[in-house]
Tab-separated table of C-alpha atoms and ligand atoms in Angstrom:
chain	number	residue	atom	x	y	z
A	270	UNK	CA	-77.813	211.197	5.799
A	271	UNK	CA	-76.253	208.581	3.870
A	272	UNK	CA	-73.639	205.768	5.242
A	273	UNK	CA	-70.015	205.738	3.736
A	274	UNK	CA	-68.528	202.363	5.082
A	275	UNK	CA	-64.822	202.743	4.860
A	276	UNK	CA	-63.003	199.328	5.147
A	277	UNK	CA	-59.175	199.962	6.158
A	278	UNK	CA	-57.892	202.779	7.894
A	279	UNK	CA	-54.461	202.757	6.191
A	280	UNK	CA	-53.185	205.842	4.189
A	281	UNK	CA	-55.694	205.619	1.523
A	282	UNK	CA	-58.990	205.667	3.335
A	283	UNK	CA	-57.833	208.158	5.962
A	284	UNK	CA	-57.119	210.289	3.170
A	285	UNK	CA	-60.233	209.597	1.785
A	286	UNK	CA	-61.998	209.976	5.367
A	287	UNK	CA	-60.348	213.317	5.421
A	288	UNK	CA	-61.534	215.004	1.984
A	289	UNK	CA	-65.357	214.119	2.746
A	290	UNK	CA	-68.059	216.666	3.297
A	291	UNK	CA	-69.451	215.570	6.373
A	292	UNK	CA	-72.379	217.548	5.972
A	293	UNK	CA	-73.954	215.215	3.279
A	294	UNK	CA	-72.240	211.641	5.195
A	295	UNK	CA	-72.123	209.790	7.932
A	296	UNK	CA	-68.926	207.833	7.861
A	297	UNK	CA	-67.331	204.913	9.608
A	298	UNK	CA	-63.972	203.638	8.989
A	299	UNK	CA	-63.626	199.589	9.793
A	300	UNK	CA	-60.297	198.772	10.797
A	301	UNK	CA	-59.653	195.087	11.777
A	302	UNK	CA	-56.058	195.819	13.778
A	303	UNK	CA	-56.176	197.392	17.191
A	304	UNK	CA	-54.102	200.878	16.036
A	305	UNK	CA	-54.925	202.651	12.518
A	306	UNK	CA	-52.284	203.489	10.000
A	307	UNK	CA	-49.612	201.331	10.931
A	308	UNK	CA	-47.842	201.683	8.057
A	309	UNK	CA	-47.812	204.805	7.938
A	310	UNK	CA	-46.205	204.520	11.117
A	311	UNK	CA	-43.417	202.424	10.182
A	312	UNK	CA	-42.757	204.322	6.199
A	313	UNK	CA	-40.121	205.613	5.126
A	314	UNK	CA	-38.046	204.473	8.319
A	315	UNK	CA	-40.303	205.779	10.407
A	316	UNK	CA	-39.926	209.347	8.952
A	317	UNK	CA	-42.662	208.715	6.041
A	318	UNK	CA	-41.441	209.372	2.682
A	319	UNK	CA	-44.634	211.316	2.065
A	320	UNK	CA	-44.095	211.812	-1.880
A	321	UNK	CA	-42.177	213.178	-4.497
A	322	UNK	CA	-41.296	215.954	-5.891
A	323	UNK	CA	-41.863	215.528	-9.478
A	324	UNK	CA	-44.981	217.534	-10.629
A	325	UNK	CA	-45.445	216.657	-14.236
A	326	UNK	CA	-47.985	213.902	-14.768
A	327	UNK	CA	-46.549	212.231	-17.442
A	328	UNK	CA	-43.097	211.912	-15.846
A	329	UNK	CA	-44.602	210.677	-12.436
A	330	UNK	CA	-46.531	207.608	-14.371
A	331	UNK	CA	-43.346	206.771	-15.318
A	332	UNK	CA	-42.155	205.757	-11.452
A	333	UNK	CA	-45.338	202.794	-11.673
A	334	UNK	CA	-44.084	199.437	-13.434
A	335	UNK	CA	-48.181	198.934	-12.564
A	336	UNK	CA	-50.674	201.382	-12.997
A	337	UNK	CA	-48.295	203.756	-15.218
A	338	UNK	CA	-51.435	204.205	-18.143
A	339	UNK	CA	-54.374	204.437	-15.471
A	340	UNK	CA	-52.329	206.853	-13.262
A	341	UNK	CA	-52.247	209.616	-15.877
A	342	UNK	CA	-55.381	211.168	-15.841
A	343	UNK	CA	-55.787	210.757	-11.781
A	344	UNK	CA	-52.673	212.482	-11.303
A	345	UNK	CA	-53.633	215.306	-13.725
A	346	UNK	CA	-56.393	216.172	-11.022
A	347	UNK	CA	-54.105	215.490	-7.999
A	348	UNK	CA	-50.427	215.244	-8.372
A	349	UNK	CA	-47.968	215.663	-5.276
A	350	UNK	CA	-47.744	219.685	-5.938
A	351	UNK	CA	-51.150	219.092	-4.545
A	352	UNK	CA	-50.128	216.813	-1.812
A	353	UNK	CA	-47.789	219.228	-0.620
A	354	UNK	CA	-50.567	221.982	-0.611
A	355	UNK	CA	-53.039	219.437	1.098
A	356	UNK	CA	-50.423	218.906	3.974
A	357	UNK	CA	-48.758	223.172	4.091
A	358	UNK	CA	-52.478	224.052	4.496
A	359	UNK	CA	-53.034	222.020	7.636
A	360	UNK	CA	-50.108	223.703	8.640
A	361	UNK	CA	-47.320	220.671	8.196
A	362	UNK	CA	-44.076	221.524	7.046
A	363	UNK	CA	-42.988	219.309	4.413
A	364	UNK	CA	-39.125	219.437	2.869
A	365	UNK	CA	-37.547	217.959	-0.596
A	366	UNK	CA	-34.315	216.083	-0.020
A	367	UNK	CA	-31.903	216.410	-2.649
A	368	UNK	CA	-32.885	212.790	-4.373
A	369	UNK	CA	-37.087	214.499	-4.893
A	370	UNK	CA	-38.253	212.865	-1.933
A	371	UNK	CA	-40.425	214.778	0.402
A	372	UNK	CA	-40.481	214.502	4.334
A	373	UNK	CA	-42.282	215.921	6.821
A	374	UNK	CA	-40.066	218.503	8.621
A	375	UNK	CA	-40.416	216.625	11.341
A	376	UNK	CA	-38.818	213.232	10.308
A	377	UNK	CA	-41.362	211.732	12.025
A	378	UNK	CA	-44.133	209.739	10.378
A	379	UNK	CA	-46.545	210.458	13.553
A	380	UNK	CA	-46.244	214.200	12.274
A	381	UNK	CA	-48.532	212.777	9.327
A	382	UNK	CA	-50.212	210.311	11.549
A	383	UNK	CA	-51.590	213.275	13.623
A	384	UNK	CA	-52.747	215.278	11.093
A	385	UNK	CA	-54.668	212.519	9.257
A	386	UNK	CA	-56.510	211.517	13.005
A	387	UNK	CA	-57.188	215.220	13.632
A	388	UNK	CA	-58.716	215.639	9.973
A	389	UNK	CA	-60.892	213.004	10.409
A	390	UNK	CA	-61.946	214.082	14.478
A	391	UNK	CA	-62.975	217.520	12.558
A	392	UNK	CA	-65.734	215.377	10.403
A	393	UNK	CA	-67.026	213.237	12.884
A	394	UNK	CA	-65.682	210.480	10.969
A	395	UNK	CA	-66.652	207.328	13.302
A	396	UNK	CA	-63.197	204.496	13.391
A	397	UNK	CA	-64.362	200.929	14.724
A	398	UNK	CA	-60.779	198.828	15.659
A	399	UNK	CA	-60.778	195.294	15.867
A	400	UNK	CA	-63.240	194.910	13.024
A	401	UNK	CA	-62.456	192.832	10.796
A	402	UNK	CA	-64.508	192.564	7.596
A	403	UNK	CA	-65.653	189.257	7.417
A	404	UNK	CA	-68.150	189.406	3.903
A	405	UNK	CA	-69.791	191.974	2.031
A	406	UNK	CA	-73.703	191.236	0.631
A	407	UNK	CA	-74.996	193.534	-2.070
A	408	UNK	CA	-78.509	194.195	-1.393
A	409	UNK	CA	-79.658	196.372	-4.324
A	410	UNK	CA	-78.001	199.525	-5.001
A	411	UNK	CA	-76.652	199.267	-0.986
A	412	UNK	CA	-74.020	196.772	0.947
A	413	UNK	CA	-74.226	194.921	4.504
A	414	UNK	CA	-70.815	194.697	5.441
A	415	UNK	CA	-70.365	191.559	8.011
A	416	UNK	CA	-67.688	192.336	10.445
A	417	UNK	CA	-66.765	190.724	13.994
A	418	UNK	CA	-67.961	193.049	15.132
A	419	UNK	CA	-71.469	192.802	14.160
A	420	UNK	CA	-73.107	193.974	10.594
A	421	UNK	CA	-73.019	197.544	9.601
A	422	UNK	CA	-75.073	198.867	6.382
A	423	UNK	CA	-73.704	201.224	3.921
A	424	UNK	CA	-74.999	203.253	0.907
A	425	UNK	CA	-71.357	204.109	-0.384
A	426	UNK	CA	-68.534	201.494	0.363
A	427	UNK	CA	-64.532	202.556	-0.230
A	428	UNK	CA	-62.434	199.607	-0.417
A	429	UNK	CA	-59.065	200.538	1.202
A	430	UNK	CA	-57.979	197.425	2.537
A	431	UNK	CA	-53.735	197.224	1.283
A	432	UNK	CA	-52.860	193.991	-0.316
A	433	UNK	CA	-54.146	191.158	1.951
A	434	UNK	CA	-54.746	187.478	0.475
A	435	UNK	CA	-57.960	187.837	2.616
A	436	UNK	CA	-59.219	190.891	1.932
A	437	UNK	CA	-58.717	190.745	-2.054
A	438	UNK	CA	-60.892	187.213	-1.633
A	439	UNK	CA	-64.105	188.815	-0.176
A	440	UNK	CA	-63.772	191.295	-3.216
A	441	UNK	CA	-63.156	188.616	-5.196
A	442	UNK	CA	-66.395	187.243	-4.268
A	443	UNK	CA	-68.613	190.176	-5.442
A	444	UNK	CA	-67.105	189.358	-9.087
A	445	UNK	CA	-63.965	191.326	-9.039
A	446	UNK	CA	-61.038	189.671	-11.028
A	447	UNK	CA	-57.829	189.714	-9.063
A	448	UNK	CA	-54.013	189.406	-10.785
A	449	UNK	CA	-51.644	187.287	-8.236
A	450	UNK	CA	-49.521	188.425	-5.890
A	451	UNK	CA	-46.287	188.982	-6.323
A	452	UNK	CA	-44.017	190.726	-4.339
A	453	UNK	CA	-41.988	193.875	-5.740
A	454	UNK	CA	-38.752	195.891	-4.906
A	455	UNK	CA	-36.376	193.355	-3.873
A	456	UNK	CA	-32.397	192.943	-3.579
A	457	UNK	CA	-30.389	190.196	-5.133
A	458	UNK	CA	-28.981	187.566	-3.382
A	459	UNK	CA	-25.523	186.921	-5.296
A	460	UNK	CA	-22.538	184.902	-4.211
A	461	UNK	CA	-19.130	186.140	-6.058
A	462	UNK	CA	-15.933	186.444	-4.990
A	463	UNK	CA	-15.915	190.037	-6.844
A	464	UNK	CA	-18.456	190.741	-4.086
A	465	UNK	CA	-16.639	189.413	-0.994
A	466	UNK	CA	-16.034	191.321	1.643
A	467	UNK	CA	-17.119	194.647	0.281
A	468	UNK	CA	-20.554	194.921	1.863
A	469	UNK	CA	-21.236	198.922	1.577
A	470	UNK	CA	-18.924	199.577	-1.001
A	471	UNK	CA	-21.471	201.679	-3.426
A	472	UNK	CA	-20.979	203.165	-7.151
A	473	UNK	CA	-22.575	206.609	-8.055
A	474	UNK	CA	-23.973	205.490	-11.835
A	475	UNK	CA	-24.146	202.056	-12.643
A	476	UNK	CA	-25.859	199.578	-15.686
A	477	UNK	CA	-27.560	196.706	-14.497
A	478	UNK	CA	-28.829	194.353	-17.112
A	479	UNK	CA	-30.921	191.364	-17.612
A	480	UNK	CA	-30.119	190.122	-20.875
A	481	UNK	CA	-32.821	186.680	-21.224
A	482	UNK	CA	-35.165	189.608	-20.188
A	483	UNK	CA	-33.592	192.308	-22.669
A	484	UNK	CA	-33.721	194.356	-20.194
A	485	UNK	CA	-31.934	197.245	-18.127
A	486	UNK	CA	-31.913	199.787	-15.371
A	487	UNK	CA	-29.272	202.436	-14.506
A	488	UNK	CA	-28.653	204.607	-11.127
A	489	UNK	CA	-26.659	203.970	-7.958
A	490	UNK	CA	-25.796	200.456	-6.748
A	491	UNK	CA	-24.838	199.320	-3.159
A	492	UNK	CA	-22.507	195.767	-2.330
A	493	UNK	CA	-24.465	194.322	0.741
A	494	UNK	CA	-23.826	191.464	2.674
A	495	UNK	CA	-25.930	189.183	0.336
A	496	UNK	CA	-25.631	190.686	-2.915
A	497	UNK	CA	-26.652	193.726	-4.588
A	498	UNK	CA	-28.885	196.645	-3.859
A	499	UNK	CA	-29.721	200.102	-4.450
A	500	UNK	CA	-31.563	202.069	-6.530
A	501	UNK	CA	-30.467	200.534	-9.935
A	502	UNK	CA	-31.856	197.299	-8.253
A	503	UNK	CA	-35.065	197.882	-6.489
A	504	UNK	CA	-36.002	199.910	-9.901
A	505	UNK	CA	-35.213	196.375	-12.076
A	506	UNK	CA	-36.902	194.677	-9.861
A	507	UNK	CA	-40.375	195.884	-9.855
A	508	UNK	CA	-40.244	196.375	-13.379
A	509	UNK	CA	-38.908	193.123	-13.892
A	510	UNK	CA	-41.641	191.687	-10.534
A	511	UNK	CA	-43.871	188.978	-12.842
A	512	UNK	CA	-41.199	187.832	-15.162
A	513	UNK	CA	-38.115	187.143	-11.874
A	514	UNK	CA	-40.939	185.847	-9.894
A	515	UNK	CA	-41.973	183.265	-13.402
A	516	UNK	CA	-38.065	182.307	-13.204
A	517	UNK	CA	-38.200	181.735	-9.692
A	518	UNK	CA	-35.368	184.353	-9.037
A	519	UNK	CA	-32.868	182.473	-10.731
A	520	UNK	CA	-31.180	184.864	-13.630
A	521	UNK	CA	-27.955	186.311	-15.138
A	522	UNK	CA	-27.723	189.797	-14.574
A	523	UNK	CA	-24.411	191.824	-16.244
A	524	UNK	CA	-23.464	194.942	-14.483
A	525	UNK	CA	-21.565	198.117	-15.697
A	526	UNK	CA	-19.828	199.231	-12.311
A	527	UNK	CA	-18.373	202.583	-14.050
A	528	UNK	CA	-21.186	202.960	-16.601
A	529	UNK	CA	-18.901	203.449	-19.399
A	530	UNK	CA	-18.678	201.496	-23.149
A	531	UNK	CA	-15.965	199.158	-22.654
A	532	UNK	CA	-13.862	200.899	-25.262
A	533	UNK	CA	-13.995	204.204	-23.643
A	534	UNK	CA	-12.920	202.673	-20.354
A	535	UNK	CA	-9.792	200.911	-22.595
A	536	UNK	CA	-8.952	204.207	-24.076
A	537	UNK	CA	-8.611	206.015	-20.454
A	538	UNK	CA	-6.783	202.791	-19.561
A	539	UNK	CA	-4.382	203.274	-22.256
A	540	UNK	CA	-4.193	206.951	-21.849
A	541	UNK	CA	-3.235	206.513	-17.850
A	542	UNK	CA	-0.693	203.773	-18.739
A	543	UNK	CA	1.072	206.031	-21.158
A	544	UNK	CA	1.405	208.766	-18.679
A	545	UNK	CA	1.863	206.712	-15.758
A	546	UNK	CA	4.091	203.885	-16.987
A	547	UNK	CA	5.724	203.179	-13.703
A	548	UNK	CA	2.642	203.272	-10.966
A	549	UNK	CA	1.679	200.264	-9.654
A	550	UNK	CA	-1.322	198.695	-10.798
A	551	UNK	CA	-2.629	198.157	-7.599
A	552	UNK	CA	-2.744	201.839	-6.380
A	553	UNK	CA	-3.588	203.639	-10.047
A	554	UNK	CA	-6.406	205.634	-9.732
A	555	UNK	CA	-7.906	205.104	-13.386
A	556	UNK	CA	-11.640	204.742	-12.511
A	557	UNK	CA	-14.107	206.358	-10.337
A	558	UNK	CA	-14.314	203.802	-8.076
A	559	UNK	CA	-12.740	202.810	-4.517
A	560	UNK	CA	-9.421	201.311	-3.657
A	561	UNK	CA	-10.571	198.195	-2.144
A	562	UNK	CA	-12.984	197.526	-5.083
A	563	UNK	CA	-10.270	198.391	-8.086
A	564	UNK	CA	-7.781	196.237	-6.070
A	565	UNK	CA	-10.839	193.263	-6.283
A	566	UNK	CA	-11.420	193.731	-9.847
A	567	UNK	CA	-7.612	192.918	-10.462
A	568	UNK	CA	-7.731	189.899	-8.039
A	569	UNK	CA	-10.531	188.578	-9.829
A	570	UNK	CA	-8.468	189.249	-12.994
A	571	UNK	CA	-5.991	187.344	-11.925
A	572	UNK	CA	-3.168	190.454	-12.137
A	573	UNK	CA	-0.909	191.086	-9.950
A	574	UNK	CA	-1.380	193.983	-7.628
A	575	UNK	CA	2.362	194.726	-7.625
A	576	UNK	CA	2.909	195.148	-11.443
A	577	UNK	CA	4.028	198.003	-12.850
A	578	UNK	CA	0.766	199.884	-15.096
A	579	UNK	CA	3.525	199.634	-18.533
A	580	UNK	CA	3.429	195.582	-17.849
A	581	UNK	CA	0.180	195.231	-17.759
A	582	UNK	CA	-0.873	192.947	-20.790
A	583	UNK	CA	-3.276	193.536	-23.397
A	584	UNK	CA	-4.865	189.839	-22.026
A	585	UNK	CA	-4.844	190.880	-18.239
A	586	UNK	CA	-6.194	194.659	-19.914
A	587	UNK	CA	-9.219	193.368	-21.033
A	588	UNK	CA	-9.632	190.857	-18.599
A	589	UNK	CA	-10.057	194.190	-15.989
A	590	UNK	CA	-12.288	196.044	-18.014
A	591	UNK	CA	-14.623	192.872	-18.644
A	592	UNK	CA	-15.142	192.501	-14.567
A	593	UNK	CA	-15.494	196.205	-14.841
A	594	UNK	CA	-18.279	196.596	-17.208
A	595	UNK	CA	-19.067	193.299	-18.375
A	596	UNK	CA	-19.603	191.017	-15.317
A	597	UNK	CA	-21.591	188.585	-15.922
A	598	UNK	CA	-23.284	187.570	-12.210
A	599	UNK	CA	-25.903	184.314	-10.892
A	600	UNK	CA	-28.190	185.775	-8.876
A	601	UNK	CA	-29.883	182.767	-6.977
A	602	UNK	CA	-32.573	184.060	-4.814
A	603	UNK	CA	-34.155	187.776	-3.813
A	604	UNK	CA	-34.017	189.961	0.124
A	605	UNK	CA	-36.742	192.080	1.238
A	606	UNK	CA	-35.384	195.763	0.995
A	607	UNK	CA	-35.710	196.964	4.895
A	608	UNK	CA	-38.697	195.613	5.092
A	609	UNK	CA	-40.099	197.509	2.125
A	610	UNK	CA	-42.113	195.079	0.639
A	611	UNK	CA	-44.437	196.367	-2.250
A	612	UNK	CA	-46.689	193.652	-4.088
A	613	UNK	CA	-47.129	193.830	-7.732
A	614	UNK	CA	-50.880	192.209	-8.129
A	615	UNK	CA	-54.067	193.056	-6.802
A	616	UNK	CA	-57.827	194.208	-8.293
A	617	UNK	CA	-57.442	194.002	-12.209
A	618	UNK	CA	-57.282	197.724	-13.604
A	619	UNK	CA	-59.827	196.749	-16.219
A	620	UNK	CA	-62.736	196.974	-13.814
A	621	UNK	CA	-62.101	200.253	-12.358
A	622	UNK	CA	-63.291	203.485	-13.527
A	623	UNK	CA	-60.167	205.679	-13.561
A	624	UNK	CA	-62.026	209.018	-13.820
A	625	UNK	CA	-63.546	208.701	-9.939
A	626	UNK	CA	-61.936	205.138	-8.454
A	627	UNK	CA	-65.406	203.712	-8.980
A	628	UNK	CA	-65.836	199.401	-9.705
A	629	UNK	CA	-67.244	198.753	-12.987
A	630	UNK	CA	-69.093	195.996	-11.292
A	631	UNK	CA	-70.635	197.159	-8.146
A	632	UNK	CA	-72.779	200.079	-8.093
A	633	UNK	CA	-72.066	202.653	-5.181
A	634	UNK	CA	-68.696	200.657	-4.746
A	635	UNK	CA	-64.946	202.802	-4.673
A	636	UNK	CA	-61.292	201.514	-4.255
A	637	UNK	CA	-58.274	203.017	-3.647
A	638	UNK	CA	-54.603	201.952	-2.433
A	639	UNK	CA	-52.255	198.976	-2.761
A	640	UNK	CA	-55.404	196.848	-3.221
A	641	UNK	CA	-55.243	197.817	-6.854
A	642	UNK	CA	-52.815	196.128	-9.032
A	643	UNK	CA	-50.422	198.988	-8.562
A	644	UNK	CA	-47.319	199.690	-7.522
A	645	UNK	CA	-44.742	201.790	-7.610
A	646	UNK	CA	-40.410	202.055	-6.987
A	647	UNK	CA	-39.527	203.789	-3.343
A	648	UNK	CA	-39.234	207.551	-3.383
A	649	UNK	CA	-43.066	208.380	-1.996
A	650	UNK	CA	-45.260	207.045	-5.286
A	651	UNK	CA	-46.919	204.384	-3.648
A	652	UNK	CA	-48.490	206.655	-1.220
A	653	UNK	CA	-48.739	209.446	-4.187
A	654	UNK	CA	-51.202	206.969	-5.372
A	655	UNK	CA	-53.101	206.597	-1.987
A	656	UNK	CA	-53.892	209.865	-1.550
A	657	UNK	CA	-54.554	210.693	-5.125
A	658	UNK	CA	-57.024	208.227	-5.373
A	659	UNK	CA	-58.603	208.555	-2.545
A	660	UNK	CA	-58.812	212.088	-3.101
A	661	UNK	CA	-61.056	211.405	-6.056
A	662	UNK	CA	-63.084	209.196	-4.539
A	663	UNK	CA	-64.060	211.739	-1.853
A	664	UNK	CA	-64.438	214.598	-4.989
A	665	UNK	CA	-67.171	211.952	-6.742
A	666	UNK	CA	-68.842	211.838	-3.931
A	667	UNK	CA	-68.749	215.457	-2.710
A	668	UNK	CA	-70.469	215.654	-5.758
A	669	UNK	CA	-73.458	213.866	-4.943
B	895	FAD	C1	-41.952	199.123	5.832
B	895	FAD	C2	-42.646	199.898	4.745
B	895	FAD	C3	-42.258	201.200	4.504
B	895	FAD	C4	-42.875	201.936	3.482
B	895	FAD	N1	-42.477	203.228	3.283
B	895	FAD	C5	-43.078	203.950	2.312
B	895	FAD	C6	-42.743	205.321	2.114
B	895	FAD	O1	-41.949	205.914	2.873
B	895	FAD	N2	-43.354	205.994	1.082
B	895	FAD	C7	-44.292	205.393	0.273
B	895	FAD	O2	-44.806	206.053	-0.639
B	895	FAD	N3	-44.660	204.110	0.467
B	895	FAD	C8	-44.098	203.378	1.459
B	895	FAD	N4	-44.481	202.084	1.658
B	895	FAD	C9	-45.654	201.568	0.899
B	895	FAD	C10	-46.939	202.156	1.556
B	895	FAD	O3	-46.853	201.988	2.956
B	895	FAD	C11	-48.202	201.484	1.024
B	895	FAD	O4	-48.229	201.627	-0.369
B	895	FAD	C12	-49.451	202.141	1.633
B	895	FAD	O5	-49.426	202.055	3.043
B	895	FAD	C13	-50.720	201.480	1.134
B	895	FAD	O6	-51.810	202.100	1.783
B	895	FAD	P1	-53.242	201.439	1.798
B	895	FAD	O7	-54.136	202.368	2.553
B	895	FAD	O8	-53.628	201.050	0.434
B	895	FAD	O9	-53.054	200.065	2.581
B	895	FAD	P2	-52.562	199.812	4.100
B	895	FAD	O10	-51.718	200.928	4.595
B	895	FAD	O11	-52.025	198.451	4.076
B	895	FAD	O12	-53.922	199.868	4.894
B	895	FAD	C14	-54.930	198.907	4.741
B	895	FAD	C15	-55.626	198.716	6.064
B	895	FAD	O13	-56.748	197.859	5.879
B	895	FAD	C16	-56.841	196.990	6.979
B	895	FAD	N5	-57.615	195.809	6.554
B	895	FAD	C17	-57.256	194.874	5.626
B	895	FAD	N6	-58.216	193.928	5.509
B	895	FAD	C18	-59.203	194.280	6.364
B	895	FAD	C19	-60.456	193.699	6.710
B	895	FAD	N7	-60.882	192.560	6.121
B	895	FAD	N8	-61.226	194.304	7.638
B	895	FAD	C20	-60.804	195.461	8.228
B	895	FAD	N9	-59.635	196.050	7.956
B	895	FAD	C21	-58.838	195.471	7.034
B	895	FAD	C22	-55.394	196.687	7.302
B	895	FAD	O14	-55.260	196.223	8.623
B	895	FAD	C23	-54.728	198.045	7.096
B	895	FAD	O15	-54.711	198.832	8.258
B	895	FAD	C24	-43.896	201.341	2.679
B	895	FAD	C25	-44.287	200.026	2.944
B	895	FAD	C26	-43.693	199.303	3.961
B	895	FAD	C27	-44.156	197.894	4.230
């Protein structure tokens, strides 16, 4: 029988490991850490955001600042309807929270964990820990695979290694081009008084622009202790990943906290201080946002909280309503979002052959998994793409 070396026992070579026919390979998985899937282990706060539940194609791609163009015709042959299947046939419940993302029932990531190790205890599928690939040598149309380990020979190899400097090096050896590192999905570190003391305050819908990048994003935005975050943030930022990392994550950003064109907010402004001459500024309820942060915007604006609504001047007006959806904020460095990290960079799309995860360049030679230069926001697409591709991968070669 003929040798599949597997080298990484993450997400995407388990799943890859687990949609082999083991009656036409042996296969070993080479995992240099002493406990497989570890991040798998520690996704999604350790409930594992498994996917998502969008099921078009073209409107998944959409979710990958990285990979968006290549993605479309893998995820035509495996999207995460057929994730879901994959997982309700080996008889794991899976749910869809309201925002499209898809747990196990369980909340518990070792739910997954145990099915993957199980799948691949079915096919005889051989794990080495502590092995650490040291250099691969192709000899012909096959590979010696140096580990510590000792040297193991393989007909097939599937590169599943995530994003490490090291491991994108010994690929980089056999002639593969790699696009730097950078990392992606990030919070920004801002210090504003409009800010201050309002860590958790969040806003349903907001606009978050770059404007040297011409550039914006729009969804739900969280004040944190350092800055901003949320959805509307961690989506900017992986779009935005080469260009914030080029300015060293020093940038303007204007947000919209209501969402609203500033002469639509003005006209409910003038419409509440017609009815509501006499309320105090400081407790009107004009905009859908909290007390504490409407009583900021007017310290900011320098109005007192005390006034009467009918005082308010046209000056001190649109001084609110520019804080409100105009502010202009420095954000002067970037926070890891709970540990999240994503990196934008990896093996240059150009050399892979989309329609089986095969290397242009080496013969008998698959990848699959954050090694590629793709990436995705949070919701479940980064491991979408892990088990898409590697599900191709084991289809190519099922078809041997
Ligand atoms: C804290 C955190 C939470 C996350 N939560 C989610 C989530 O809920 N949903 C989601 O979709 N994505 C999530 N992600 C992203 C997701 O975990 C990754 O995209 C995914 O794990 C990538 O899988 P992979 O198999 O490509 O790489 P990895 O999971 O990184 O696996 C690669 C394996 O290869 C091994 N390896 C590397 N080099 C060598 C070598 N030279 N020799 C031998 N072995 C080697 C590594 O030790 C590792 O075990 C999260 C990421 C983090 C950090």
């Amino acid at each position: 029988m003929k040798q599949i070396i597997i080298i990484g026992g993450g997400a995407a070579g388990f799943f890859c490991a687990s949609n082999l026919d083991k009656t036409k390979y042996n296969i070993t998985i080479l995992e240099q850490n002493s406990d497989v899937l570890q991040k798998v282990k520690i996704s999604g706060g350790g409930r594992c955001n498994v996917t998502h539940a969008c099921f078009d194609a073209k409107e998944l791609v959409q979710f990958y600042p990285r990979g968006n163009k290549e993605l479309l015709s893998v995820f035509t042959k495996f999207q995460p309807g057929d994730t879901m299947d994959w997982f309700d046939q080996r008889k794991v419940p899976l749910k869809i929270e309201n925002d499209n993302r898809v747990f196990p029932e369980s909340n518990s990531s070792q739910t997954i964990i145990n099915t993957l190790l199980n799948e691949i205890q079915q096919k005889n599928v051989e794990v080495k820990t502590k092995c650490s690939v040291k250099e691969i040598e192709k000899l012909d149309e096959r590979y010696i695979v140096t580990t510590s380990l000792g040297d193991f020979e393989a007909d097939f190899v599937i590169y599943t290694t995530g994003s490490s400097p090291k491991s994108l090096k010994i690929i980089e050896s056999l002639g593969h081009k790699i696009i730097d590192l950078v990392p992606s999905l990030f919070t920004f570190n801002i210090k504003n008084d409009l800010l201050k003391e309002l860590p958790g305050t969040s806003f349903e819908n907001a606009e978050i622009s770059i404007p040297k990048l011409k550039t914006e994003e729009s969804g739900p935005l969280l004040i944190t202790h350092w800055g901003l975050s949320g959805p509307a943030i961690l989506k900017i930022s992986a779009w935005e990943a080469l260009s914030l990392a080029k300015v060293k994550y020093n940038f303007e950003i204007e947000v919209n906290f209501i969402s609203k064109d500033i002469d639509d907010a003005e006209e409910l402004f003038q419409n509440f201080k017609q009815s509501n001459p006499k309320k105090t500024i400081g407790l009107a309820k004009i905009f859908d946002i909290t007390n504490r942060f409407w009583q900021k915007i007017l310290e900011v604006s320098k109005v007192d909280l005390n006034k009467q609504v009918a005082q308010i001047s046209g000056k001190e007006m649109q001084m609110i309503l520019e804080n409100l959806c105009k502010k202009k904020l420095q954000v002067t460095g970037k926070s890891t979002f709970k540990d999240e990290f994503v990196t934008a960079g990896g093996i240059d799309l150009k050399e892979i052959n989309f329609k089986n995860m095969s290397s242009k360049i080496l013969p008998n030679f698959y990848v699959a998994g954050e090694v590629l230069n793709i990436d995705a926001v949070t919701g479940g697409f980064n491991f979408q793409a892990c088990w898409s591709e590697a599900w191709l991968i084991a289809q190519d070669l099922n078809s041997k």
